[in-house]
Tab-separated table of C-alpha atoms and ligand atoms in Angstrom:
chain	number	residue	atom	x	y	z
A	26	MET	CA	206.625	-36.050	-81.676
A	27	THR	CA	204.813	-37.302	-78.560
A	28	ARG	CA	205.693	-35.457	-75.165
A	29	PRO	CA	207.155	-37.383	-72.389
A	30	SER	CA	204.583	-38.274	-69.947
A	31	ILE	CA	204.929	-37.620	-66.471
A	32	LEU	CA	202.922	-38.379	-62.923
A	33	ILE	CA	202.937	-35.625	-60.067
A	34	SER	CA	201.872	-37.892	-57.186
A	35	ARG	CA	200.357	-35.104	-55.178
A	36	GLU	CA	198.888	-31.393	-55.057
A	37	VAL	CA	201.750	-28.713	-55.928
A	38	TYR	CA	201.466	-25.188	-56.611
A	39	PRO	CA	199.754	-23.883	-59.860
A	40	GLU	CA	203.046	-22.548	-60.919
A	41	VAL	CA	204.766	-25.620	-60.900
A	42	LEU	CA	201.977	-27.649	-62.771
A	43	ALA	CA	201.991	-24.944	-65.536
A	44	ARG	CA	205.771	-25.060	-65.781
A	45	LEU	CA	205.692	-28.923	-65.985
A	46	GLY	CA	202.768	-28.658	-68.434
A	47	GLN	CA	204.777	-26.887	-70.923
A	48	HIS	CA	207.157	-29.887	-71.272
A	49	PHE	CA	204.959	-32.898	-70.707
A	50	GLU	CA	201.769	-34.657	-70.866
A	51	VAL	CA	201.010	-34.722	-67.054
A	52	ASP	CA	198.942	-36.737	-65.025
A	53	TYR	CA	198.085	-34.685	-61.999
A	54	ARG	CA	196.624	-35.983	-58.723
A	55	ALA	CA	195.621	-32.695	-57.232
A	56	VAL	CA	195.186	-34.263	-53.721
A	57	ASP	CA	197.417	-33.212	-50.679
A	58	ALA	CA	197.728	-36.923	-49.357
A	59	PRO	CA	200.020	-39.784	-50.161
A	60	LEU	CA	199.032	-42.146	-53.197
A	61	PRO	CA	198.237	-45.412	-51.895
A	62	ARG	CA	201.038	-47.599	-53.063
A	63	ASP	CA	198.977	-49.817	-55.388
A	64	GLN	CA	197.734	-46.625	-57.227
A	65	LEU	CA	201.158	-44.998	-57.562
A	66	LEU	CA	202.148	-48.317	-59.339
A	67	VAL	CA	199.242	-48.205	-61.849
A	68	ARG	CA	199.443	-44.708	-62.409
A	69	LEU	CA	203.118	-44.840	-62.839
A	70	ALA	CA	203.347	-48.011	-65.080
A	71	ASP	CA	203.137	-45.959	-68.257
A	72	LYS	CA	205.007	-42.878	-67.313
A	73	ASP	CA	208.536	-41.706	-68.346
A	74	GLY	CA	208.815	-39.612	-65.088
A	75	ALA	CA	207.521	-38.606	-61.729
A	76	LEU	CA	207.638	-35.968	-59.414
A	77	VAL	CA	207.121	-37.315	-55.972
A	78	MET	CA	207.171	-36.679	-52.424
A	79	PRO	CA	207.949	-38.766	-49.362
A	80	PRO	CA	206.614	-41.295	-48.266
A	81	ASP	CA	206.069	-42.157	-51.949
A	82	ARG	CA	208.568	-45.181	-51.910
A	83	VAL	CA	210.586	-45.777	-55.178
A	84	ASP	CA	211.951	-49.435	-55.064
A	85	ALA	CA	212.687	-52.596	-57.103
A	86	ALA	CA	209.040	-53.478	-57.258
A	87	LEU	CA	207.755	-50.085	-58.383
A	88	LEU	CA	210.706	-49.813	-61.129
A	89	ALA	CA	209.884	-53.313	-62.427
A	90	ALA	CA	206.223	-52.492	-62.642
A	91	CYS	CA	207.380	-49.179	-64.479
A	92	PRO	CA	209.638	-50.023	-67.373
A	93	GLN	CA	209.327	-46.475	-69.152
A	94	LEU	CA	210.518	-44.841	-66.230
A	95	LYS	CA	213.601	-42.480	-66.660
A	96	ALA	CA	213.534	-40.045	-63.930
A	97	VAL	CA	212.042	-39.643	-60.375
A	98	CYS	CA	212.301	-36.308	-58.646
A	99	ASN	CA	211.765	-36.234	-55.011
A	100	CYS	CA	210.193	-32.798	-53.927
A	101	ALA	CA	212.602	-33.383	-50.419
A	102	VAL	CA	216.073	-33.309	-49.516
A	103	GLY	CA	215.877	-36.532	-47.845
A	104	TYR	CA	215.633	-39.423	-50.335
A	105	ASN	CA	215.298	-42.273	-47.868
A	106	ASN	CA	212.094	-43.074	-49.815
A	107	PHE	CA	214.279	-44.008	-52.797
A	108	ASP	CA	216.279	-46.961	-53.208
A	109	LEU	CA	218.911	-45.599	-55.240
A	110	GLU	CA	220.836	-48.997	-55.892
A	111	ALA	CA	217.516	-50.373	-57.731
A	112	CYS	CA	217.051	-46.902	-59.546
A	113	SER	CA	220.691	-47.282	-60.768
A	114	ARG	CA	219.835	-50.850	-61.673
A	115	ALA	CA	216.893	-49.817	-63.469
A	116	GLY	CA	218.508	-46.950	-65.283
A	117	VAL	CA	216.475	-44.270	-63.627
A	118	MET	CA	217.494	-41.165	-62.684
A	119	ALA	CA	216.889	-40.069	-58.866
A	120	THR	CA	216.861	-36.201	-57.806
A	121	ASN	CA	216.297	-34.563	-54.463
A	122	THR	CA	215.951	-30.665	-53.521
A	123	PRO	CA	219.346	-29.861	-51.370
A	124	GLY	CA	220.434	-26.037	-50.576
A	125	VAL	CA	217.139	-24.200	-50.900
A	126	LEU	CA	215.465	-25.440	-47.683
A	127	ASP	CA	218.921	-24.992	-45.570
A	128	ASP	CA	218.112	-21.647	-43.913
A	129	THR	CA	214.421	-22.278	-43.320
A	130	THR	CA	215.127	-25.653	-41.756
A	131	ALA	CA	218.137	-24.104	-39.702
A	132	ASP	CA	215.668	-21.481	-38.552
A	133	ILE	CA	213.189	-23.995	-36.926
A	134	ALA	CA	216.149	-25.536	-35.159
A	135	TRP	CA	216.223	-22.192	-33.094
A	136	GLY	CA	212.167	-22.619	-32.857
A	137	LEU	CA	212.763	-25.651	-31.245
A	138	MET	CA	215.628	-25.164	-28.898
A	139	LEU	CA	213.756	-21.896	-27.422
A	140	ALA	CA	210.423	-23.651	-27.324
A	141	SER	CA	212.062	-26.361	-25.436
A	142	ALA	CA	214.236	-24.684	-23.257
A	143	ARG	CA	211.934	-21.949	-22.358
A	144	ARG	CA	208.727	-24.244	-22.392
A	145	ILE	CA	207.184	-21.683	-24.745
A	146	VAL	CA	204.322	-24.246	-25.748
A	147	ALA	CA	203.448	-25.412	-22.320
A	148	ALA	CA	203.235	-21.902	-21.084
A	149	ASP	CA	201.025	-20.695	-23.793
A	150	GLN	CA	198.806	-23.809	-23.090
A	151	TRP	CA	198.505	-22.832	-19.316
A	152	VAL	CA	197.899	-19.033	-20.135
A	153	ARG	CA	194.984	-20.149	-22.444
A	154	ALA	CA	193.566	-22.541	-19.724
A	155	GLY	CA	193.335	-19.153	-17.564
A	156	GLN	CA	195.541	-20.523	-15.030
A	157	TRP	CA	197.735	-17.526	-15.054
A	158	ASP	CA	197.671	-15.829	-11.482
A	159	GLY	CA	200.527	-13.256	-11.638
A	160	TRP	CA	204.241	-12.865	-11.939
A	161	LYS	CA	206.181	-14.988	-10.062
A	162	LEU	CA	210.186	-14.887	-9.229
A	163	LYS	CA	210.254	-18.558	-9.498
A	164	GLY	CA	207.521	-19.143	-12.066
A	165	TRP	CA	207.750	-21.082	-15.210
A	166	LEU	CA	211.861	-21.059	-14.964
A	167	GLY	CA	213.690	-22.460	-18.138
A	168	GLN	CA	217.163	-22.711	-19.222
A	169	ASP	CA	219.209	-20.114	-20.980
A	170	VAL	CA	220.153	-20.920	-24.728
A	171	HIS	CA	222.665	-18.029	-24.897
A	172	HIS	CA	226.081	-18.971	-23.908
A	173	ALA	CA	225.057	-22.761	-23.769
A	174	THR	CA	227.027	-25.499	-25.734
A	175	LEU	CA	225.430	-26.514	-29.040
A	176	GLY	CA	226.233	-30.337	-30.203
A	177	ILE	CA	225.306	-30.798	-34.013
A	178	LEU	CA	225.206	-34.651	-34.788
A	179	GLY	CA	225.401	-34.464	-38.902
A	180	MET	CA	227.513	-31.403	-40.249
A	181	GLY	CA	226.161	-31.194	-43.784
A	182	ARG	CA	224.705	-27.854	-45.308
A	183	ILE	CA	221.914	-27.588	-42.598
A	184	GLY	CA	224.070	-28.484	-39.691
A	185	GLN	CA	226.503	-25.893	-40.983
A	186	THR	CA	223.642	-23.362	-41.261
A	187	VAL	CA	222.661	-24.138	-37.748
A	188	ALA	CA	226.108	-23.691	-36.388
A	189	ARG	CA	226.875	-20.288	-37.809
A	190	ARG	CA	223.396	-19.028	-36.201
A	191	ALA	CA	224.955	-20.061	-32.931
A	192	ALA	CA	227.218	-17.169	-32.857
A	193	GLY	CA	224.283	-14.561	-32.250
A	194	PHE	CA	223.525	-16.500	-29.009
A	195	GLU	CA	227.174	-16.372	-28.261
A	196	MET	CA	227.212	-20.253	-27.907
A	197	ARG	CA	229.795	-22.903	-27.995
A	198	VAL	CA	229.599	-25.240	-30.910
A	199	ILE	CA	230.669	-28.751	-31.397
A	200	TYR	CA	229.993	-31.209	-33.917
A	201	HIS	CA	230.323	-34.904	-34.832
A	202	ASN	CA	230.208	-35.993	-38.691
A	203	ARG	CA	231.596	-39.094	-40.240
A	204	SER	CA	234.110	-36.696	-41.801
A	205	ARG	CA	235.546	-33.773	-40.457
A	206	LEU	CA	234.962	-30.295	-42.129
A	207	PRO	CA	238.085	-28.413	-43.658
A	208	VAL	CA	239.565	-26.183	-40.997
A	209	GLU	CA	238.735	-23.082	-42.899
A	210	ARG	CA	234.884	-24.377	-43.009
A	211	GLU	CA	234.941	-25.322	-39.178
A	212	ALA	CA	236.719	-21.687	-38.343
A	213	GLU	CA	233.730	-20.152	-40.463
A	214	CYS	CA	231.020	-21.995	-38.644
A	215	ARG	CA	232.972	-21.439	-35.133
A	216	ALA	CA	232.484	-25.397	-34.475
A	217	ASN	CA	234.899	-28.103	-33.513
A	218	TRP	CA	234.755	-31.831	-34.208
A	219	VAL	CA	234.225	-34.027	-31.316
A	220	ASP	CA	233.821	-37.512	-30.952
A	221	LYS	CA	230.230	-38.777	-30.616
A	222	ALA	CA	230.640	-39.619	-26.942
A	223	THR	CA	232.168	-36.146	-26.119
A	224	LEU	CA	229.200	-34.364	-28.151
A	225	LEU	CA	226.524	-36.499	-26.185
A	226	ARG	CA	228.460	-35.823	-22.729
A	227	GLU	CA	228.862	-31.940	-23.283
A	228	ALA	CA	226.065	-30.613	-25.557
A	229	ASP	CA	223.551	-28.683	-23.849
A	230	PHE	CA	221.373	-28.756	-26.945
A	231	LEU	CA	221.870	-31.621	-29.107
A	232	VAL	CA	220.536	-30.908	-32.589
A	233	LEU	CA	220.462	-33.929	-34.987
A	234	MET	CA	220.687	-33.095	-38.711
A	235	LEU	CA	221.992	-36.296	-40.115
A	236	PRO	CA	220.516	-38.004	-43.009
A	237	TYR	CA	218.718	-41.296	-42.740
A	238	SER	CA	220.346	-44.351	-43.830
A	239	PRO	CA	220.221	-47.915	-42.179
A	240	ALA	CA	223.759	-47.408	-40.408
A	241	ALA	CA	221.855	-44.184	-38.815
A	242	HIS	CA	218.934	-46.188	-37.299
A	243	HIS	CA	218.693	-45.588	-33.671
A	244	ALA	CA	221.891	-43.305	-33.936
A	245	ILE	CA	220.240	-42.129	-30.363
A	246	GLY	CA	218.751	-44.810	-28.316
A	247	ALA	CA	218.877	-45.650	-24.272
A	248	ALA	CA	222.766	-45.908	-24.470
A	249	GLU	CA	223.241	-42.314	-26.293
A	250	LEU	CA	220.628	-40.776	-23.891
A	251	ALA	CA	222.194	-42.041	-20.841
A	252	GLN	CA	225.345	-40.156	-21.729
A	253	MET	CA	223.527	-37.003	-22.333
A	254	LYS	CA	223.385	-34.279	-19.633
A	255	PRO	CA	220.074	-34.442	-17.061
A	256	THR	CA	219.795	-30.432	-18.283
A	257	ALA	CA	220.195	-31.218	-21.981
A	258	HIS	CA	217.354	-30.797	-24.728
A	259	LEU	CA	217.251	-32.938	-27.876
A	260	ILE	CA	216.453	-31.686	-31.264
A	261	ASN	CA	215.434	-33.911	-34.111
A	262	LEU	CA	215.001	-32.120	-37.401
A	263	ALA	CA	216.426	-35.167	-39.229
A	264	ARG	CA	214.333	-38.183	-39.871
A	265	GLY	CA	212.305	-40.413	-38.056
A	266	GLY	CA	214.169	-43.957	-36.893
A	267	ILE	CA	217.592	-41.814	-36.132
A	268	VAL	CA	216.087	-41.678	-32.799
A	269	ASP	CA	214.726	-44.706	-30.825
A	270	ASP	CA	211.163	-43.213	-29.855
A	271	SER	CA	210.439	-45.698	-26.990
A	272	ALA	CA	213.963	-45.125	-25.459
A	273	LEU	CA	213.331	-41.025	-25.859
A	274	ILE	CA	209.969	-41.317	-24.325
A	275	ALA	CA	211.235	-43.427	-21.425
A	276	ALA	CA	214.255	-40.620	-20.890
A	277	LEU	CA	211.691	-37.731	-20.758
A	278	GLN	CA	209.284	-39.517	-18.605
A	279	GLU	CA	212.169	-40.133	-16.083
A	280	LYS	CA	213.461	-36.745	-16.720
A	281	ARG	CA	216.762	-38.144	-17.616
A	282	ILE	CA	217.183	-35.271	-20.006
A	283	ALA	CA	215.369	-31.961	-19.925
A	284	GLY	CA	213.481	-31.697	-22.778
A	285	ALA	CA	213.122	-32.350	-26.638
A	286	GLY	CA	211.812	-30.543	-29.675
A	287	LEU	CA	211.018	-33.092	-32.234
A	288	ASP	CA	209.661	-32.486	-35.699
A	289	VAL	CA	210.307	-36.375	-37.115
A	290	PHE	CA	209.126	-39.405	-35.580
A	291	GLU	CA	209.293	-42.983	-36.142
A	292	ASN	CA	206.155	-44.185	-38.141
A	293	GLU	CA	205.071	-40.652	-38.389
A	294	PRO	CA	202.168	-39.582	-38.532
A	295	ALA	CA	201.400	-42.438	-36.557
A	296	LEU	CA	203.097	-41.266	-33.353
A	297	ASP	CA	203.549	-43.298	-30.154
A	298	PRO	CA	200.717	-42.002	-28.042
A	299	ARG	CA	203.051	-41.685	-24.964
A	300	PHE	CA	204.410	-38.626	-26.674
A	301	PHE	CA	201.204	-36.566	-26.044
A	302	ALA	CA	201.464	-36.681	-22.386
A	303	LEU	CA	204.921	-35.511	-22.177
A	304	ASP	CA	205.107	-31.880	-20.976
A	305	ASN	CA	208.894	-31.851	-21.597
A	306	ALA	CA	208.684	-32.330	-25.278
A	307	VAL	CA	207.695	-29.725	-28.180
A	308	LEU	CA	205.881	-31.687	-31.074
A	309	THR	CA	205.773	-30.545	-34.539
A	310	PRO	CA	204.445	-32.274	-37.749
A	311	HIS	CA	207.506	-32.392	-39.936
A	312	ILE	CA	207.562	-28.800	-40.754
A	313	GLY	CA	211.171	-28.080	-40.989
A	314	SER	CA	211.097	-26.694	-44.505
A	315	ALA	CA	207.473	-25.587	-44.518
A	316	THR	CA	207.544	-22.116	-45.331
A	317	SER	CA	205.873	-20.864	-48.507
A	318	ALA	CA	208.674	-19.293	-50.237
A	319	THR	CA	210.724	-22.627	-49.270
A	320	ARG	CA	208.093	-24.714	-50.214
A	321	MET	CA	207.597	-23.276	-53.605
A	322	LYS	CA	211.495	-23.260	-54.326
A	323	MET	CA	211.811	-27.040	-53.495
A	324	ALA	CA	208.588	-27.880	-55.786
A	325	MET	CA	210.118	-25.994	-58.790
A	326	LEU	CA	213.674	-27.498	-58.278
A	327	ALA	CA	212.201	-30.866	-57.989
A	328	ALA	CA	210.141	-29.493	-61.606
A	329	ASP	CA	213.395	-28.401	-63.296
A	330	ASN	CA	215.340	-31.656	-62.221
A	331	LEU	CA	212.533	-33.641	-64.053
A	332	ILE	CA	212.789	-31.330	-66.984
A	333	ILE	CA	216.347	-31.688	-67.604
A	334	ALA	CA	216.269	-35.157	-67.085
A	335	LEU	CA	213.564	-36.121	-69.469
A	336	THR	CA	215.051	-33.639	-72.048
A	337	GLY	CA	218.194	-35.397	-72.308
A	338	GLY	CA	220.269	-33.287	-69.933
A	339	ARG	CA	222.017	-34.121	-66.555
A	340	PRO	CA	219.791	-32.597	-63.847
A	341	PRO	CA	221.550	-30.717	-61.273
A	342	ASN	CA	220.462	-32.809	-58.203
A	343	LEU	CA	221.058	-35.926	-59.566
A	344	LEU	CA	221.776	-38.708	-56.906
A	345	ASN	CA	223.190	-41.671	-58.732
A	346	PRO	CA	225.413	-39.868	-61.181
A	347	VAL	CA	226.747	-43.088	-62.303
A	348	LEU	CA	224.123	-43.288	-65.023
A	349	ASN	CA	224.913	-40.110	-66.509
A	350	PRO	CA	228.724	-39.359	-66.083
A	351	THR	CA	229.546	-35.500	-67.150
B	427	LIG	C1	211.947	-33.033	-45.615
B	427	LIG	O1	212.027	-33.573	-44.604
B	427	LIG	C2	213.021	-33.126	-46.602
B	427	LIG	O2	213.740	-33.951	-46.410
B	427	LIG	O3	212.963	-32.248	-47.438
């Protein structure tokens, strides 16, 4: 019996390749860069499944060009590169990698909060430039993270993990989410639900943890930034497009907010070049889940989903379960 054929659209770990090789005929593209769209369509045209990564776009046009496709497994928790409705219409299972990256992504929220509030990156650059001329009472003053108000927009698994860490800094935690958490979960996270206006007005650190959707496009724009405290810091670990980057750049240039820690951007990796001149923004290259252990877990989870999907099972992280009811 012929084995199902799959595409791995870009470089993964040898362990992941070996695992998939036990089950499938693998077309492996061992390159750590996105596959150009036209080549993705060609290489996927005769495949039963695919392990893909953002920004590989799986939409109606791709699905029409790949009639054999049964499963697309994203090596990421965010899946805004998938058109889920088109996948469902085409009878293609789509999966993501939730859970395994929650702690790692929550950790870096603290990295960005502290870096922004305490100006760590700019201070490092200043030291390296040989400009340090001694300790000063009023040198390099930042803001306290401890006992400040942490506001979280988007209170899914990662948002809740960020909230739990706030106890160590003795922070007050408020959040806004479309649906309110059960009271016992709120108590466990020591977080109180507030409306969005209150969140914007009261947060000293506003952490964005909501998934991207058209409804979330520019959820933070000029009007929202105008409601924030001039001493507040904005941390975006969610997705580019949730923040209106142009409006944020203007707010940072005019010091209408104190700082920002940004891991995701509109049109990344082609950032608005005005970001580079800001001394009150810390910029990281979409590394929220980037530790060796977590990226291995994500890739293995994507592989497991693909194996289960193509061997007749219900993948654990199926995003469009309408196709495969339990
Ligand atoms: C990374 O951004 C992810 O969605 O996993």
